[in-house]
Amino acid sequence: MFSRTKKIYFQAVLVVVCSTSVNTVHADKPVIEIEIRDHLFWPSEVTVPANTKVKLLVYNKDPTSEEFESYELNREKVIMGNRKAVIFIGPLLPGVYPFFGEFNPDTAQGKVIVE
Amino acid sequence: MLLTSVVIVLREVLEASLLISVLSALSGVLGIHRRWIGWSLLFGLAGAVGYSFGVAAISDWFDGVGQEVTSAVMQLLIFLLLLMFTFLVAQDPGKQRFSGKLIVLVMAATVSLGVTREGFEILVYLYGFSADLPRFITILSGSVIGACIGISIGALIYYLVSALSYRLSLIAGLGLLALVAAGMLSQAVLLLIQADWLPSQFPLWDSSGWLPESSVTGQLLYALIGYEATPTALQASFYFGGLLLLLIVAVFAVRSREQAS
Amino acid sequence: MLLAIMTLTVFLSALHGYRSSMAEVQQLFDSELLDKARLLAITGNGRSVGVEVVSISDQYAFQVWQGDEIFQRSSNTPLTAISNLDEGYQDVNFGRHRWRTYTWVDLARNRRAVTAERIDIRNVLAERIILKSVMPVIVTLPVAGLLIWLIVGYGLAPLRNLAAHLRSRRAEDLRPIPETRQPLELMQVITSTNDLLARLEASFLRERRFASDAAHELRTPISALKVHLHNMSKNLPAGDHDLVQLEAAVDRMGSLVEQILALHRTAPDQYMARFREIDLYQLVQQVIISSYSGFEQRDIQLELTGARTLMSGDQFALETLVKNLLDNACKYTPAGGHVRVSVATDSAGIMLQVEDSGPGVPEEHYERIFDRFYRAGGDRHQSGVVGCGLGLAIVRHIADLHGASIHLKKSSFESGLSVSVVFPGITGNEGE
């Protein structure tokens, strides 16, 4: 409850600040789930539709923290051990967008394929 | 492993050391005692430790985008503080009794926030490997190398800014701060886009083929001027808007100081 | 600064080396993977019954496919294809690890061989090899930094010593700097400094000689003038207006010359070196005795309080100081007035206080009365006494030389000025 009102307040401020209309989160967006296990992404390849905003739900099943990072997607987020994280990506043009776990880049590799 | 740790730590340390070196060089130029640096470093470290403990809970705020929002707020604050700092420098130095203390407070708050933000990621990173000793040693040595490079670049910038004449020091220092602040603003916008609080758009341009963000130069420019290979229009407009605002204030600051001296 | 540049160049070049050798080692591993895949495709005879499962080390895995059927595999691979079976390299996840795979396609035999190597193990191996070559560079840096620091420190030591030597010198010490065992670069500095010191000393000597010469040269004619004046007064009626004026002018000239000479004598810093232990009380007593006649003439009551008080200072300068204060008090106190002198020691130091019952000085003039040639109330002083306005300037000068401070306030009499000179208490501090 508290966080919801706080969020609306923040959004109101932001609307004033940037004077662009902010789409609320309630619009339907495809949700893609990715798991981090043994410093690997499962699945390591996900396919998403082009020109659509997608919600990535990343579950970190490892006890250690990981940082989801992608230069191509312009995303960066620390995910603590045994936690999940929400990352919004897109809309994107068709193509391949690699992402990786910055703390274990040898193994934690994956890509988003946009079609 | 080694290279990764170098890059991660370098990127974080570089941003903080840049803030510290430019602000401390400007302290020298403006004749302000540098005692505040030690305190704000301590505060920042304490903040980083606190943040890394609380991050698990913070992440769950606002439907799972609490981390983005907190980080964005911190960066917005740093931007506003740097703007305020430039304003204070622009003030008539003749009636400084009030702003003298405020300026120190603003600088200390900026550095504390910067260190909190950057220190947090290093702590989380190092903590993740502390159980695995052989890997931890590799990562720690990589981190030390990264930190040394970051601090060295900061030291060089400090000497460079300090060595210039009064006017040039002021111009270079305030100019660098404007770039850093604009970078902060654009990062904050990016984080809010990531949190889906701001509309996302297609990138305005793509310079990743020409200068990838993942390269050392890209990382350096990212820390120095907030370089993005694929920025959106919103990010770019905030970046340049913020930069312009700070530069205008900086011009006034240099003029008022020049007249005063 | 130097260290920052060194750190940057060394670390960056080490990292560059690390990166390029890492790429090279990866290529080496990759070609090995390729060779293994080709080997696998060629070996099997193709008439297998069921799947042959082979146990190999954990680091590697392989699968050989005959058409759509798996025909040979290592025990750590699943039954499904581990890659998409297109020819070439591919990174995939299976069995809790990430693998680098190579697929070799033998179209003639319709056979595909996939070899895989664990990326984490391979990277650790590669890193171990490379770190062995990069680490020494990184480890040497702090050693090199320390050495440079020590060498630079050692090289700069003579300069530091010279600076310390110059700092510790007294202002009046104009002896040349010893030229023993100095590096060539410093020798030039020292020679030119010594040159400068010698010239400075010569000019100081000239100045001092000029002061004492002037004293002699001026004192004699003034004394002669006084004698002549005295003789002249016998030939003139007593109280002749011009004569009185002339006598006053000559007296004034005499005191002016005396004061200027006193000021010159106390001006150079070398007087500080001559500080000795002095009993201030006794000194004040002596000055009072010598100038008592002036007070007696004007019927001023002079009072001295205090006790034996030792301090370090210059005898002549302090005498001048006390004499000037007393003269001032005497001058400005009307006939029948009071002057009180006290010597006391308290926490602030040794205090010499002279109070008079004269007209006093308005507070706003307190600062200015120490200026040379300044006289309260302008040149036409109401008291009409002989003075040149140098007395208090000399007092302040001498006080400064002794590290003393001067405080002015209203005297404890009904009217009048109180001048206190506070000397720093402990004796023996003269070298500061």
XYZ file of N, CA and C in Angstrom, chain C residues 169-355:
561
model
N 67.955 29.688 11.192
C 68.862 30.809 11.421
C 68.155 31.976 12.079
N 68.908 32.724 12.867
C 68.334 33.943 13.423
C 68.435 35.036 12.384
N 67.528 35.988 12.514
C 67.467 37.047 11.514
C 68.786 37.809 11.441
N 69.473 37.924 12.600
C 70.670 38.765 12.603
C 71.904 37.968 12.202
N 71.711 36.648 11.998
C 72.845 35.795 11.672
C 73.121 35.890 10.179
N 74.138 36.671 9.828
C 74.413 36.870 8.410
C 75.698 36.176 7.981
N 76.132 35.192 8.784
C 77.339 34.467 8.410
C 77.057 33.630 7.166
N 78.073 33.383 6.362
C 77.841 32.554 5.157
C 77.452 31.120 5.514
N 76.738 30.474 4.608
C 76.349 29.080 4.796
C 77.562 28.204 4.534
N 77.832 27.222 5.403
C 78.993 26.354 5.163
C 78.857 25.621 3.837
N 79.959 25.534 3.100
C 79.902 24.964 1.750
C 80.458 23.561 1.694
N 80.231 22.791 2.729
C 80.831 21.463 2.771
C 79.956 20.434 2.082
N 80.583 19.593 1.288
C 79.968 18.385 0.720
C 78.562 18.612 0.194
N 78.412 19.522 -0.714
C 77.090 19.757 -1.291
C 77.109 19.367 -2.758
N 75.970 18.907 -3.274
C 75.923 18.612 -4.710
C 76.147 19.876 -5.535
N 76.620 19.672 -6.747
C 77.018 20.786 -7.599
C 75.877 21.789 -7.786
N 74.657 21.252 -7.997
C 73.520 22.134 -8.271
C 73.262 23.068 -7.087
N 73.446 22.496 -5.875
C 73.173 23.299 -4.685
C 74.279 24.303 -4.440
N 75.509 23.925 -4.822
C 76.643 24.806 -4.580
C 76.377 26.185 -5.166
N 75.801 26.213 -6.364
C 75.547 27.495 -7.020
C 74.574 28.325 -6.192
N 73.537 27.641 -5.690
C 72.560 28.352 -4.857
C 73.238 28.901 -3.618
N 74.074 28.037 -3.007
C 74.713 28.452 -1.755
C 75.670 29.611 -1.994
N 76.460 29.527 -3.065
C 77.412 30.624 -3.326
C 76.666 31.938 -3.534
N 75.595 31.882 -4.321
C 74.919 33.162 -4.568
C 74.214 33.658 -3.313
N 73.710 32.716 -2.493
C 73.090 33.142 -1.236
C 74.134 33.782 -0.330
N 75.313 33.156 -0.249
C 76.383 33.709 0.586
C 76.795 35.099 0.110
N 76.827 35.229 -1.201
C 77.145 36.519 -1.796
C 76.160 37.582 -1.319
N 74.898 37.207 -1.390
C 73.824 38.112 -0.986
C 73.949 38.453 0.497
N 74.238 37.421 1.301
C 74.364 37.628 2.743
C 75.490 38.604 3.038
N 76.605 38.437 2.310
C 77.757 39.306 2.555
C 77.392 40.755 2.249
N 76.688 40.945 1.120
C 76.319 42.311 0.750
C 75.351 42.896 1.767
N 74.446 42.041 2.223
C 73.450 42.476 3.204
C 74.153 42.918 4.486
N 75.120 42.109 4.928
C 75.813 42.422 6.163
C 76.561 43.746 6.023
N 77.192 43.937 4.859
C 77.933 45.178 4.627
C 77.004 46.378 4.739
N 75.808 46.229 4.156
C 74.916 47.391 4.180
C 74.365 47.616 5.583
N 74.176 46.526 6.326
C 73.745 46.682 7.719
C 74.795 47.443 8.521
N 76.042 47.024 8.299
C 77.149 47.673 9.014
C 77.203 49.159 8.683
N 77.026 49.454 7.383
C 77.048 50.851 6.954
C 75.960 51.632 7.664
N 74.807 51.017 7.727
C 73.666 51.709 8.333
C 73.928 51.981 9.812
N 74.455 50.932 10.484
C 74.712 51.092 11.905
C 75.784 52.165 12.150
N 76.811 52.138 11.299
C 77.869 53.118 11.451
C 77.327 54.524 11.214
N 76.434 54.617 10.233
C 75.858 55.919 9.952
C 75.123 56.451 11.185
N 74.399 55.567 11.860
C 73.635 55.984 13.038
C 74.563 56.515 14.113
N 75.645 55.735 14.401
C 76.507 56.190 15.503
C 77.324 57.413 15.074
N 77.697 57.450 13.793
C 78.394 58.632 13.292
C 77.523 59.863 13.442
N 76.269 59.711 13.023
C 75.354 60.847 13.088
C 75.181 61.301 14.521
N 75.165 60.317 15.432
C 75.026 60.679 16.848
C 76.143 61.622 17.262
N 77.372 61.175 16.939
C 78.503 62.012 17.328
C 78.453 63.368 16.662
N 78.200 63.318 15.357
C 78.250 64.555 14.585
C 77.201 65.550 15.066
N 76.038 65.051 15.457
C 74.966 65.974 15.824
C 75.021 66.393 17.286
N 75.490 65.458 18.118
C 75.492 65.781 19.541
C 76.419 66.973 19.844
N 77.599 66.948 19.240
C 78.582 67.983 19.531
C 78.060 69.379 19.201
N 77.597 69.622 17.975
C 77.088 70.986 17.691
C 75.925 71.378 18.578
N 75.095 70.416 18.949
C 73.951 70.796 19.790
C 74.445 71.211 21.169
N 75.431 70.443 21.704
C 75.976 70.835 23.009
C 76.609 72.224 22.911
N 77.326 72.439 21.830
C 77.957 73.746 21.640
C 76.902 74.832 21.588
N 75.826 74.540 20.886
C 74.731 75.488 20.756
C 74.179 75.846 22.131
N 74.056 74.801 22.968
C 73.514 75.027 24.303
C 74.442 75.907 25.134
N 75.729 75.627 25.019
C 76.705 76.421 25.777
C 76.628 77.887 25.353
N 76.600 78.061 24.036
C 76.533 79.440 23.533
C 75.265 80.123 23.984
N 74.219 79.400 23.967
C 72.934 79.943 24.383
C 72.994 80.382 25.841
N 73.638 79.500 26.656
C 73.777 79.806 28.080
C 74.569 81.099 28.279
N 75.670 81.203 27.504
C 76.482 82.402 27.598
C 75.705 83.638 27.181
N 74.939 83.445 26.096
C 74.168 84.552 25.566
C 73.144 85.035 26.576
N 72.584 84.100 27.322
C 71.501 84.464 28.251
C 72.005 85.421 29.335
N 73.352 85.363 29.612
C 73.893 86.252 30.630
C 73.858 87.690 30.154
N 73.996 87.884 28.846
C 74.028 89.227 28.294
C 72.641 89.793 28.023
N 71.648 89.044 28.229
C 70.288 89.482 27.909
C 69.464 89.527 29.192
N 68.469 90.353 29.219
C 67.593 90.374 30.401
C 66.902 89.024 30.574
N 66.766 88.607 31.815
C 66.152 87.325 32.110
C 64.725 87.292 31.567
N 64.362 86.179 30.998
C 62.997 86.029 30.515
C 62.760 86.670 29.180
N 63.868 86.949 28.445
C 63.704 87.523 27.108
C 62.909 86.544 26.239
N 61.920 87.085 25.591
C 60.987 86.200 24.867
C 61.689 85.361 23.800
N 62.537 86.030 22.984
C 63.218 85.293 21.922
C 64.118 84.215 22.479
N 64.758 84.540 23.567
C 65.690 83.597 24.163
C 64.964 82.345 24.634
N 63.850 82.573 25.320
C 63.078 81.422 25.815
C 62.664 80.535 24.644
N 62.203 81.177 23.590
C 61.796 80.424 22.400
C 62.966 79.634 21.826
N 64.099 80.304 21.771
C 65.282 79.663 21.200
C 65.712 78.471 22.041
N 65.697 78.668 23.370
C 66.090 77.573 24.268
C 65.171 76.368 24.091
N 63.881 76.680 24.002
C 62.924 75.589 23.827
C 63.199 74.851 22.524
N 63.491 75.624 21.469
C 63.729 74.988 20.167
C 64.969 74.114 20.200
N 66.013 74.628 20.848
C 67.254 73.854 20.921
C 67.037 72.596 21.742
N 66.299 72.739 22.869
C 66.001 71.546 23.681
C 65.257 70.511 22.843
N 64.337 71.039 22.086
C 63.538 70.126 21.282
C 64.402 69.404 20.243
N 65.301 70.158 19.626
C 66.195 69.557 18.652
C 67.047 68.480 19.305
N 67.544 68.808 20.521
C 68.377 67.834 21.251
C 67.620 66.552 21.506
N 66.394 66.702 21.987
C 65.659 65.489 22.334
C 65.293 64.720 21.057
N 65.035 65.475 19.982
C 64.730 64.812 18.711
C 65.893 63.942 18.262
N 67.107 64.526 18.356
C 68.283 63.765 17.926
C 68.476 62.541 18.809
N 68.317 62.744 20.129
C 68.483 61.606 21.050
C 67.500 60.481 20.703
N 66.262 60.876 20.453
C 65.233 59.879 20.188
C 65.501 59.163 18.873
N 65.886 59.922 17.866
C 66.157 59.282 16.564
C 67.284 58.269 16.709
N 68.285 58.662 17.485
C 69.405 57.739 17.671
C 68.964 56.493 18.422
N 68.113 56.705 19.423
C 67.617 55.550 20.187
C 66.860 54.608 19.265
N 66.056 55.195 18.408
C 65.278 54.386 17.486
C 66.187 53.599 16.550
N 67.243 54.231 16.096
C 68.153 53.553 15.185
C 68.886 52.432 15.869
N 69.244 52.675 17.107
C 70.007 51.648 17.803
C 69.172 50.405 18.036
N 67.892 50.620 18.261
C 67.057 49.460 18.568
C 66.441 48.849 17.320
N 66.643 49.478 16.169
C 65.970 48.965 14.979
C 66.437 47.584 14.502
N 67.722 47.367 14.338
C 68.105 46.061 13.761
C 67.796 44.913 14.701
N 67.502 43.785 14.077
C 67.110 42.623 14.871
C 68.243 42.073 15.727
N 69.470 42.468 15.388
C 70.563 41.827 16.121
C 70.534 42.114 17.620
N 69.745 43.126 18.008
C 69.681 43.410 19.439
C 69.106 42.266 20.228
N 68.248 41.497 19.561
C 67.622 40.377 20.261
C 68.649 39.387 20.759
N 69.724 39.248 19.996
C 70.736 38.271 20.386
C 71.439 38.688 21.667
N 71.319 39.939 22.034
C 72.064 40.412 23.212
C 71.215 40.407 24.455
N 70.088 39.763 24.408
C 69.218 39.734 25.592
C 69.938 39.097 26.766
N 69.756 39.727 27.899
C 70.341 39.172 29.115
C 69.274 39.152 30.177
N 69.615 38.505 31.271
C 68.694 38.476 32.404
C 68.733 39.849 33.080
N 67.573 40.416 33.258
C 67.515 41.776 33.805
C 66.465 41.829 34.897
N 66.750 42.577 35.950
C 65.733 42.798 36.985
C 64.984 44.062 36.601
N 63.752 43.884 36.161
C 62.986 45.006 35.647
C 62.724 46.048 36.731
N 62.494 45.560 37.942
C 62.188 46.477 39.035
C 63.364 47.395 39.316
N 64.528 46.765 39.343
C 65.730 47.544 39.634
C 65.996 48.549 38.523
N 65.751 48.082 37.281
C 65.962 48.948 36.129
C 65.055 50.173 36.204
N 63.797 49.945 36.564
C 62.850 51.052 36.682
C 63.306 52.020 37.769
N 63.783 51.442 38.880
C 64.282 52.274 39.984
C 65.378 53.215 39.511
N 66.331 52.649 38.747
C 67.447 53.456 38.273
C 66.983 54.586 37.373
N 66.054 54.237 36.477
C 65.569 55.271 35.563
C 64.873 56.381 36.359
N 64.110 55.977 37.366
C 63.401 56.972 38.182
C 64.399 57.904 38.868
N 65.457 57.265 39.389
C 66.455 58.091 40.090
C 67.039 59.117 39.141
N 67.383 58.662 37.928
C 68.047 59.586 37.002
C 67.117 60.676 36.516
N 65.824 60.397 36.481
C 64.954 61.450 35.954
C 64.081 62.062 37.059
N 64.486 61.847 38.323
C 63.653 62.306 39.415
C 63.553 63.816 39.468
N 64.652 64.464 39.055
C 64.669 65.924 39.157
C 63.526 66.544 38.367
N 63.217 65.961 37.222
C 62.134 66.483 36.394
C 60.819 66.460 37.144
N 60.564 65.380 37.860
C 59.315 65.262 38.620
C 59.288 66.238 39.784
N 60.482 66.348 40.420
C 60.570 67.201 41.610
C 60.281 68.646 41.245
N 60.870 69.052 40.097
C 60.674 70.432 39.641
C 59.205 70.772 39.541
N 58.417 69.777 39.054
C 57.018 70.080 38.772
C 56.116 69.617 39.908
N 56.784 69.223 40.984
C 56.037 68.849 42.187
C 55.043 67.700 41.913
N 55.533 66.712 41.151
C 54.680 65.553 40.870
C 55.060 64.430 41.817
N 54.042 63.834 42.398
C 54.303 62.712 43.305
C 54.528 61.448 42.501
N 55.709 60.840 42.684
C 56.054 59.633 41.935
C 56.073 58.438 42.866
N 55.443 57.414 42.467
C 55.242 56.268 43.340
C 55.681 55.012 42.584
N 56.408 54.108 43.213
C 56.812 52.865 42.547
C 56.433 51.674 43.405
N 55.711 50.740 42.798
C 55.370 49.529 43.546
C 55.904 48.327 42.797
N 56.069 47.224 43.514
C 56.532 46.000 42.871
C 57.682 45.391 43.616
N 58.261 44.343 43.027
C 59.372 43.643 43.646
C 60.305 43.160 42.560
N 61.395 42.571 43.009
C 62.395 42.072 42.071
C 61.730 41.152 41.036
N 61.884 41.486 39.744
C 61.252 40.702 38.673
C 62.269 40.477 37.578
N 62.605 39.201 37.360
C 63.609 38.900 36.355
C 62.949 38.650 34.999
N 63.561 39.198 33.990
C 63.101 38.906 32.628
C 64.311 39.011 31.713
N 64.166 38.571 30.479
C 65.291 38.687 29.560
C 65.014 39.842 28.607
N 66.030 40.622 28.374
C 65.840 41.780 27.521
C 67.140 42.527 27.337
N 67.052 43.611 26.615
C 68.226 44.418 26.358
C 68.215 45.615 27.306
N 69.270 45.733 28.057
C 69.345 46.750 29.112
C 69.069 48.149 28.574
N 69.806 48.537 27.555
C 69.687 49.899 27.047
C 68.305 50.171 26.488
N 67.798 49.180 25.724
C 66.493 49.372 25.104
C 65.408 49.518 26.164
N 65.490 48.680 27.195
C 64.463 48.742 28.237
C 64.557 50.062 29.007
N 65.764 50.506 29.227
C 65.936 51.802 29.896
C 65.266 52.903 29.091
N 65.488 52.841 27.768
C 64.868 53.842 26.899
C 63.366 53.780 26.995
N 62.853 52.532 27.014
C 61.402 52.342 27.080
C 60.836 52.979 28.350
N 61.444 52.632 29.484
C 60.936 53.153 30.762
C 61.084 54.671 30.813
N 62.226 55.146 30.328
C 62.480 56.584 30.375
C 61.445 57.345 29.550
N 61.141 56.808 28.377
C 60.156 57.465 27.530
C 58.785 57.485 28.174
N 58.423 56.371 28.795
C 57.106 56.319 29.445
C 57.050 57.333 30.587
N 58.135 57.374 31.357
C 58.171 58.305 32.494
C 58.152 59.756 32.011
N 58.930 60.038 30.964
C 58.981 61.401 30.430
C 57.606 61.836 29.977
N 56.927 60.902 29.270
C 55.584 61.218 28.804
C 54.658 61.546 29.970
N 54.732 60.661 30.981
C 53.859 60.850 32.137
C 54.161 62.187 32.788
N 55.458 62.481 32.911
C 55.871 63.719 33.558
C 55.396 64.915 32.761
N 55.556 64.795 31.440
C 55.211 65.907 30.567
C 53.737 66.256 30.661
N 52.914 65.239 30.653
C 51.484 65.493 30.512
C 50.745 65.596 31.838
N 51.488 65.379 32.933
C 50.821 65.516 34.223
C 51.002 66.944 34.717
N 49.918 67.604 35.065
C 50.046 68.981 35.558
C 50.808 69.022 36.881
N 51.383 70.166 37.192
C 52.130 70.320 38.432
C 51.260 69.904 39.610
N 51.886 69.162 40.540
C 51.136 68.711 41.705
C 50.364 67.436 41.479
N 50.531 66.823 40.300
C 49.783 65.600 39.998
C 50.472 64.355 40.518
N 49.948 63.232 40.078
C 50.488 61.941 40.525
C 50.925 61.098 39.339
N 52.000 60.335 39.549
C 52.383 59.288 38.589
C 52.681 58.042 39.402
N 52.077 56.930 38.936
C 52.314 55.671 39.657
C 52.928 54.656 38.693
N 54.036 54.074 39.093
C 54.691 53.035 38.277
C 54.617 51.733 39.043
N 54.225 50.647 38.355
C 54.189 49.368 39.070
C 54.773 48.267 38.192
N 55.458 47.341 38.835
C 55.991 46.160 38.155
C 55.344 44.961 38.805
N 54.655 44.133 38.033
C 53.944 43.012 38.635
C 54.016 41.807 37.708
N 53.870 40.623 38.263
C 53.848 39.396 37.462
C 52.478 38.739 37.620
N 51.874 38.407 36.524
C 50.628 37.623 36.631
C 50.630 36.555 35.540
N 49.487 35.931 35.330
C 49.452 34.781 34.399
C 49.805 35.202 32.979
N 49.480 36.449 32.615
C 49.734 36.892 31.253
C 51.217 37.148 31.017
N 51.957 37.426 32.090
C 53.366 37.722 31.936
C 53.782 38.805 32.924
N 54.844 39.515 32.555
C 55.352 40.575 33.432
C 54.780 41.896 32.962
N 54.141 42.608 33.880
C 53.475 43.839 33.463
C 54.130 45.054 34.091
N 54.493 45.980 33.210
C 55.000 47.273 33.656
C 53.910 48.293 33.371
N 53.451 48.982 34.436
C 52.349 49.903 34.232
C 52.751 51.293 34.686
N 52.442 52.282 33.851
C 52.697 53.682 34.208
C 51.382 54.433 34.123
N 50.942 54.969 35.245
C 49.675 55.704 35.254
C 49.955 57.154 35.607
